[in-house]
Amino acid sequence: MSLSDVTTRDTVTIPGPATPYQGDIARYWDHEARPVNLRLGDVDGLYHHHYGIGDVDHAALGDPGAPDREQRLIAELHRLESAQTNVLLDHLGPVQRDDTLVDAGCGRGGSMVMAHQRFGCSVEGVTLSVKQADFANRRAKELGIEESVRARVCNMLGMPFATGEAAASWNNESSMYVDLHDLFAEHSRILSVGGRYVTITGCWNPIYGQPSKWVSQINAHFECNIHSRREYLRAMADNRLVPQAVVDLTAETLPYWELRATSSLTTGIEEAFINSYKDGSFQYLLIAADRV
């Protein structure tokens, strides 16, 4: 059965990838099963695909030699990644219960669930991965919120929403898989005038000069193309998205990475993140912008 023949929730036809690269990304995430993404989500049923921010609660970790040390460490990593989502949601501005929010690159749906739990509104997610969408929709059904939270398989550059339908939208560590001008043109289209767009992303620092060797390693590891900070701001300006806040979260994400590097869930990319954040070649940014 081809990808285009598959349906989800019995009503939405899943399109095939529009380009060979999108096909590669869909296959990458369909086959991705790193323990770090699942073990952290198992803590409380919120499954994220991003990293964490904030100071580590060392008291919560217990003694280094304690038999439950690893379990406590995993719980702490998960607390930090949920804290990251809360910071993103904090920047969405006022949200009403009858609003629609859009998570572009929704992964397994953790951020969508948190948004619905906070605001009580409808949250629509899009992902190229059939596996991720099925997982997110299954969790929404288990939580009894499937009428309000839904993931669809489609390209974030051509989302199945009407012009001006969304009160707010975001990319949480997913914008490095697409052209930024195309991405922000689509967010600008689906957002109502005055609607809020938020992204949290890693980006290379133009002050450094060029992407560093560490950034190149991250690109290769995730099969992505990390953009510069300057590219984000220029593409937003070209697409009627006016930044209201630019927050450097680099120092706040380092504790997550340094803790993760001591865990059993390492993937081999921790050194690249830690070193690039420390040498200034890579930054972790939140940008909140209004549609004008």
Coordinates of C-alpha atoms in Angstrom, one line a residue:
M1 CA 0.0 0.0 0.0
S2 CA 1.4 3.4 -1.0
L3 CA 1.6 6.3 1.4
S4 CA -1.1 8.2 -0.5
D5 CA -3.5 5.3 0.1
V6 CA -3.3 5.5 3.8
T7 CA -6.0 7.3 5.8
T8 CA -6.1 8.6 9.3
R9 CA -9.3 9.1 11.4
D10 CA -11.1 7.7 8.3
T11 CA -11.5 11.1 6.7
V12 CA -8.1 12.6 5.8
T13 CA -6.1 11.2 3.0
I14 CA -2.4 11.2 3.6
P15 CA -0.5 12.7 0.7
G16 CA 2.9 11.4 -0.4
P17 CA 6.0 13.6 0.2
A18 CA 6.2 16.5 -2.3
T19 CA 10.0 16.1 -2.8
P20 CA 12.6 13.4 -2.4
Y21 CA 14.1 15.2 0.6
Q22 CA 10.7 15.2 2.3
G23 CA 10.5 11.5 1.6
D24 CA 13.9 11.1 3.3
I25 CA 12.7 13.0 6.4
A26 CA 9.5 11.0 6.6
R27 CA 11.5 7.8 6.5
Y28 CA 13.9 9.1 9.1
W29 CA 11.2 9.9 11.6
D30 CA 9.1 6.8 10.8
H31 CA 12.1 4.7 11.7
E32 CA 13.4 6.8 14.6
A33 CA 13.0 5.0 17.9
R34 CA 15.7 6.5 20.2
P35 CA 15.1 5.5 23.8
V36 CA 15.7 9.1 24.9
N37 CA 12.4 10.2 23.2
L38 CA 10.3 7.3 24.5
R39 CA 11.8 6.8 28.0
L40 CA 11.4 10.5 28.9
G41 CA 7.8 10.4 27.7
D42 CA 7.0 7.3 29.7
V43 CA 7.5 9.4 32.9
D44 CA 4.1 11.0 32.6
G45 CA 2.7 10.3 29.1
L46 CA 3.9 13.5 27.4
Y47 CA 6.1 12.5 24.5
H48 CA 8.3 15.4 23.2
H49 CA 10.8 15.7 20.4
H50 CA 12.8 18.6 21.7
Y51 CA 15.3 19.5 24.4
G52 CA 15.1 21.1 27.8
I53 CA 15.8 24.4 29.6
G54 CA 16.3 25.4 33.2
D55 CA 18.5 24.6 36.2
V56 CA 18.9 21.0 37.2
D57 CA 17.2 20.1 40.5
H58 CA 20.1 18.2 42.0
A59 CA 18.2 17.4 45.1
A60 CA 15.6 15.5 43.0
L61 CA 18.5 13.4 41.5
G62 CA 19.3 11.8 44.9
D63 CA 22.6 10.3 45.7
P64 CA 25.0 9.4 42.8
G65 CA 25.1 5.8 43.9
A66 CA 21.5 5.3 44.7
P67 CA 19.8 2.4 42.8
D68 CA 17.1 4.7 41.5
R69 CA 19.5 7.3 40.3
E70 CA 19.0 6.7 36.6
Q71 CA 15.2 6.7 37.0
R72 CA 15.4 10.1 38.8
L73 CA 17.8 11.5 36.2
I74 CA 15.3 10.5 33.4
A75 CA 12.5 12.2 35.3
E76 CA 14.6 15.4 35.6
L77 CA 15.4 15.5 31.9
H78 CA 11.7 15.1 31.2
R79 CA 10.8 17.9 33.6
L80 CA 13.3 20.2 31.8
E81 CA 11.8 19.4 28.3
S82 CA 8.3 20.1 29.5
A83 CA 9.6 23.3 31.0
Q84 CA 10.7 24.3 27.5
T85 CA 7.2 23.7 26.2
N86 CA 5.8 25.9 28.9
V87 CA 8.1 28.7 28.0
L88 CA 6.9 28.4 24.4
L89 CA 3.2 28.4 25.5
D90 CA 3.9 31.4 27.7
H91 CA 4.8 33.4 24.6
L92 CA 1.6 32.6 22.6
G93 CA -0.2 35.5 24.2
P94 CA -4.0 35.4 25.1
V95 CA -5.7 32.2 23.8
Q96 CA -9.4 31.6 23.9
R97 CA -11.2 28.3 24.2
D98 CA -12.7 28.6 20.8
D99 CA -9.4 29.4 19.1
T100 CA -7.4 27.0 16.9
L101 CA -3.7 26.5 17.5
V102 CA -1.3 24.9 15.0
D103 CA 1.9 22.9 15.9
A104 CA 4.0 22.6 12.7
G105 CA 6.2 19.6 13.1
C106 CA 4.3 18.2 16.0
G107 CA 6.2 15.0 16.6
R108 CA 4.5 12.6 19.0
G109 CA 2.2 15.4 20.2
G110 CA 3.4 16.3 23.7
S111 CA 3.3 20.1 23.1
M112 CA -0.2 19.8 21.6
V113 CA -1.5 18.0 24.7
M114 CA 0.1 20.6 27.0
A115 CA -1.4 23.5 24.9
H116 CA -4.9 22.0 25.1
Q117 CA -4.6 21.3 28.8
R118 CA -3.6 25.0 29.4
F119 CA -6.0 26.8 27.1
G120 CA -8.8 24.3 26.5
C121 CA -8.8 25.0 22.8
S122 CA -8.4 22.9 19.7
V123 CA -4.8 22.1 18.6
E124 CA -3.9 20.8 15.2
G125 CA -0.5 19.3 14.5
V126 CA 1.2 18.4 11.2
T127 CA 4.1 16.0 10.6
L128 CA 5.6 14.2 7.7
S129 CA 5.8 11.0 9.7
V130 CA 2.8 8.6 9.7
K131 CA 4.3 6.9 12.7
Q132 CA 4.4 10.1 14.7
A133 CA 0.9 11.2 13.7
D134 CA -0.6 7.8 14.6
F135 CA 1.2 7.9 18.0
A136 CA 0.0 11.4 18.8
N137 CA -3.6 10.6 17.8
R138 CA -3.5 7.4 19.9
R139 CA -2.4 9.4 22.9
A140 CA -5.1 12.0 22.4
K141 CA -7.7 9.2 22.3
E142 CA -6.3 7.6 25.4
L143 CA -6.5 11.0 27.2
G144 CA -10.1 11.5 25.9
I145 CA -9.2 14.7 24.0
E146 CA -9.2 13.4 20.5
E147 CA -12.0 15.9 19.5
S148 CA -9.7 18.7 20.4
V149 CA -6.2 17.5 19.6
R150 CA -5.3 16.0 16.2
A151 CA -2.1 15.2 14.2
R152 CA -2.2 15.1 10.4
V153 CA 0.4 13.8 8.0
C154 CA 1.3 16.6 5.6
N155 CA 3.9 19.1 4.6
M156 CA 4.2 22.2 6.9
L157 CA 4.8 24.3 3.8
G158 CA 1.3 23.5 2.6
M159 CA -0.9 23.0 5.7
P160 CA -4.6 22.0 5.4
F161 CA -6.0 25.1 7.1
A162 CA -7.9 28.0 5.8
T163 CA -6.4 31.4 5.5
G164 CA -6.5 33.2 8.8
E165 CA -7.8 30.1 10.6
A166 CA -5.2 29.9 13.4
A167 CA -5.0 32.2 16.4
A168 CA -1.4 31.1 17.0
S169 CA 1.1 28.7 15.6
W170 CA 4.6 27.4 16.3
N171 CA 7.6 25.4 15.3
N172 CA 9.3 23.7 18.3
E173 CA 12.7 22.5 16.9
S174 CA 11.3 21.7 13.5
S175 CA 12.1 24.7 11.3
M176 CA 15.5 23.3 10.3
Y177 CA 13.9 20.9 7.9
V178 CA 12.5 23.5 5.5
D179 CA 13.2 26.8 3.7
L180 CA 12.4 29.6 6.1
H181 CA 10.8 31.9 3.5
D182 CA 8.4 29.2 2.4
L183 CA 7.7 28.2 6.1
F184 CA 6.9 31.8 7.3
A185 CA 4.8 32.5 4.2
E186 CA 2.6 29.6 5.2
H187 CA 2.4 30.6 8.8
S188 CA 1.6 34.1 7.7
R189 CA -1.2 32.7 5.5
I190 CA -2.9 30.5 8.2
L191 CA -2.6 33.0 11.0
S192 CA -5.3 35.6 11.6
V193 CA -4.1 39.2 11.6
G194 CA -2.7 39.9 15.0
G195 CA -2.1 36.2 15.5
R196 CA 1.1 35.0 17.2
Y197 CA 3.9 32.8 15.8
V198 CA 6.6 31.3 18.1
T199 CA 9.6 29.3 17.3
I200 CA 12.2 27.7 19.6
T201 CA 15.2 26.6 17.5
G202 CA 18.9 26.0 17.4
C203 CA 20.6 28.3 14.9
W204 CA 24.1 29.1 14.0
N205 CA 25.5 32.4 15.1
P206 CA 26.5 34.7 12.2
I207 CA 28.9 36.5 14.4
Y208 CA 30.9 33.2 14.5
G209 CA 31.3 33.6 10.7
Q210 CA 30.1 30.2 9.3
P211 CA 28.5 27.1 10.6
S212 CA 31.1 25.4 12.9
K213 CA 32.2 21.8 12.7
W214 CA 29.9 21.1 15.6
V215 CA 26.9 22.5 13.7
S216 CA 27.9 20.4 10.7
Q217 CA 27.8 17.3 13.0
I218 CA 24.3 18.2 14.2
N219 CA 23.1 18.6 10.7
A220 CA 24.5 15.2 9.7
H221 CA 23.1 13.5 12.7
F222 CA 19.5 14.7 12.2
E223 CA 19.6 15.0 8.4
C224 CA 18.6 18.7 8.7
N225 CA 19.9 22.1 7.6
I226 CA 20.3 24.5 10.5
H227 CA 19.7 28.1 9.6
S228 CA 21.4 31.2 11.0
R229 CA 19.8 33.7 13.4
R230 CA 19.9 36.3 10.7
E231 CA 18.0 34.1 8.3
Y232 CA 15.1 33.7 10.7
L233 CA 14.7 37.5 11.3
R234 CA 15.0 38.3 7.6
A235 CA 12.5 35.6 6.5
M236 CA 10.0 36.8 9.2
A237 CA 10.3 40.4 8.0
D238 CA 9.6 39.3 4.4
N239 CA 6.4 37.5 5.4
R240 CA 4.6 40.0 7.7
L241 CA 5.8 38.5 10.9
V242 CA 7.0 41.2 13.3
P243 CA 9.2 39.9 16.2
Q244 CA 7.9 40.9 19.6
A245 CA 10.5 39.0 21.6
V246 CA 13.9 37.4 20.8
V247 CA 15.1 35.4 23.8
D248 CA 18.5 33.7 23.9
L249 CA 18.0 30.4 25.8
T250 CA 21.5 29.1 25.2
A251 CA 22.7 29.3 28.8
E252 CA 19.4 27.8 30.0
T253 CA 19.6 24.8 27.8
L254 CA 23.2 23.8 28.7
P255 CA 22.3 22.2 32.0
Y256 CA 19.9 19.8 30.1
W257 CA 22.7 18.7 27.8
E258 CA 25.3 18.4 30.5
L259 CA 22.9 16.2 32.5
R260 CA 21.9 14.1 29.5
A261 CA 25.6 13.5 28.7
T262 CA 25.8 11.6 32.1
S263 CA 22.7 9.4 31.4
S264 CA 22.2 6.0 29.8
L265 CA 20.3 7.7 27.0
T266 CA 23.1 9.4 25.1
T267 CA 23.0 9.3 21.3
G268 CA 26.5 10.5 20.5
I269 CA 25.5 14.0 19.6
E270 CA 25.7 15.5 23.1
E271 CA 29.3 16.7 22.7
A272 CA 28.5 18.7 19.6
F273 CA 25.6 20.5 21.3
I274 CA 27.6 21.2 24.5
N275 CA 30.8 22.4 22.6
S276 CA 28.9 24.6 20.1
Y277 CA 26.9 26.3 22.8
K278 CA 30.0 27.0 24.8
D279 CA 32.1 28.3 21.9
G280 CA 29.3 30.6 20.7
S281 CA 28.9 29.1 17.3
F282 CA 25.4 27.8 18.0
Q283 CA 22.5 29.4 19.8
Y284 CA 19.2 28.3 21.2
L285 CA 16.6 31.0 20.5
L286 CA 13.0 31.7 21.1
I287 CA 11.4 34.2 18.7
A288 CA 7.8 35.4 19.1
A289 CA 6.3 37.4 16.2
D290 CA 2.9 38.9 15.4
R291 CA 1.2 38.6 12.1
V292 CA 0.5 42.1 10.7

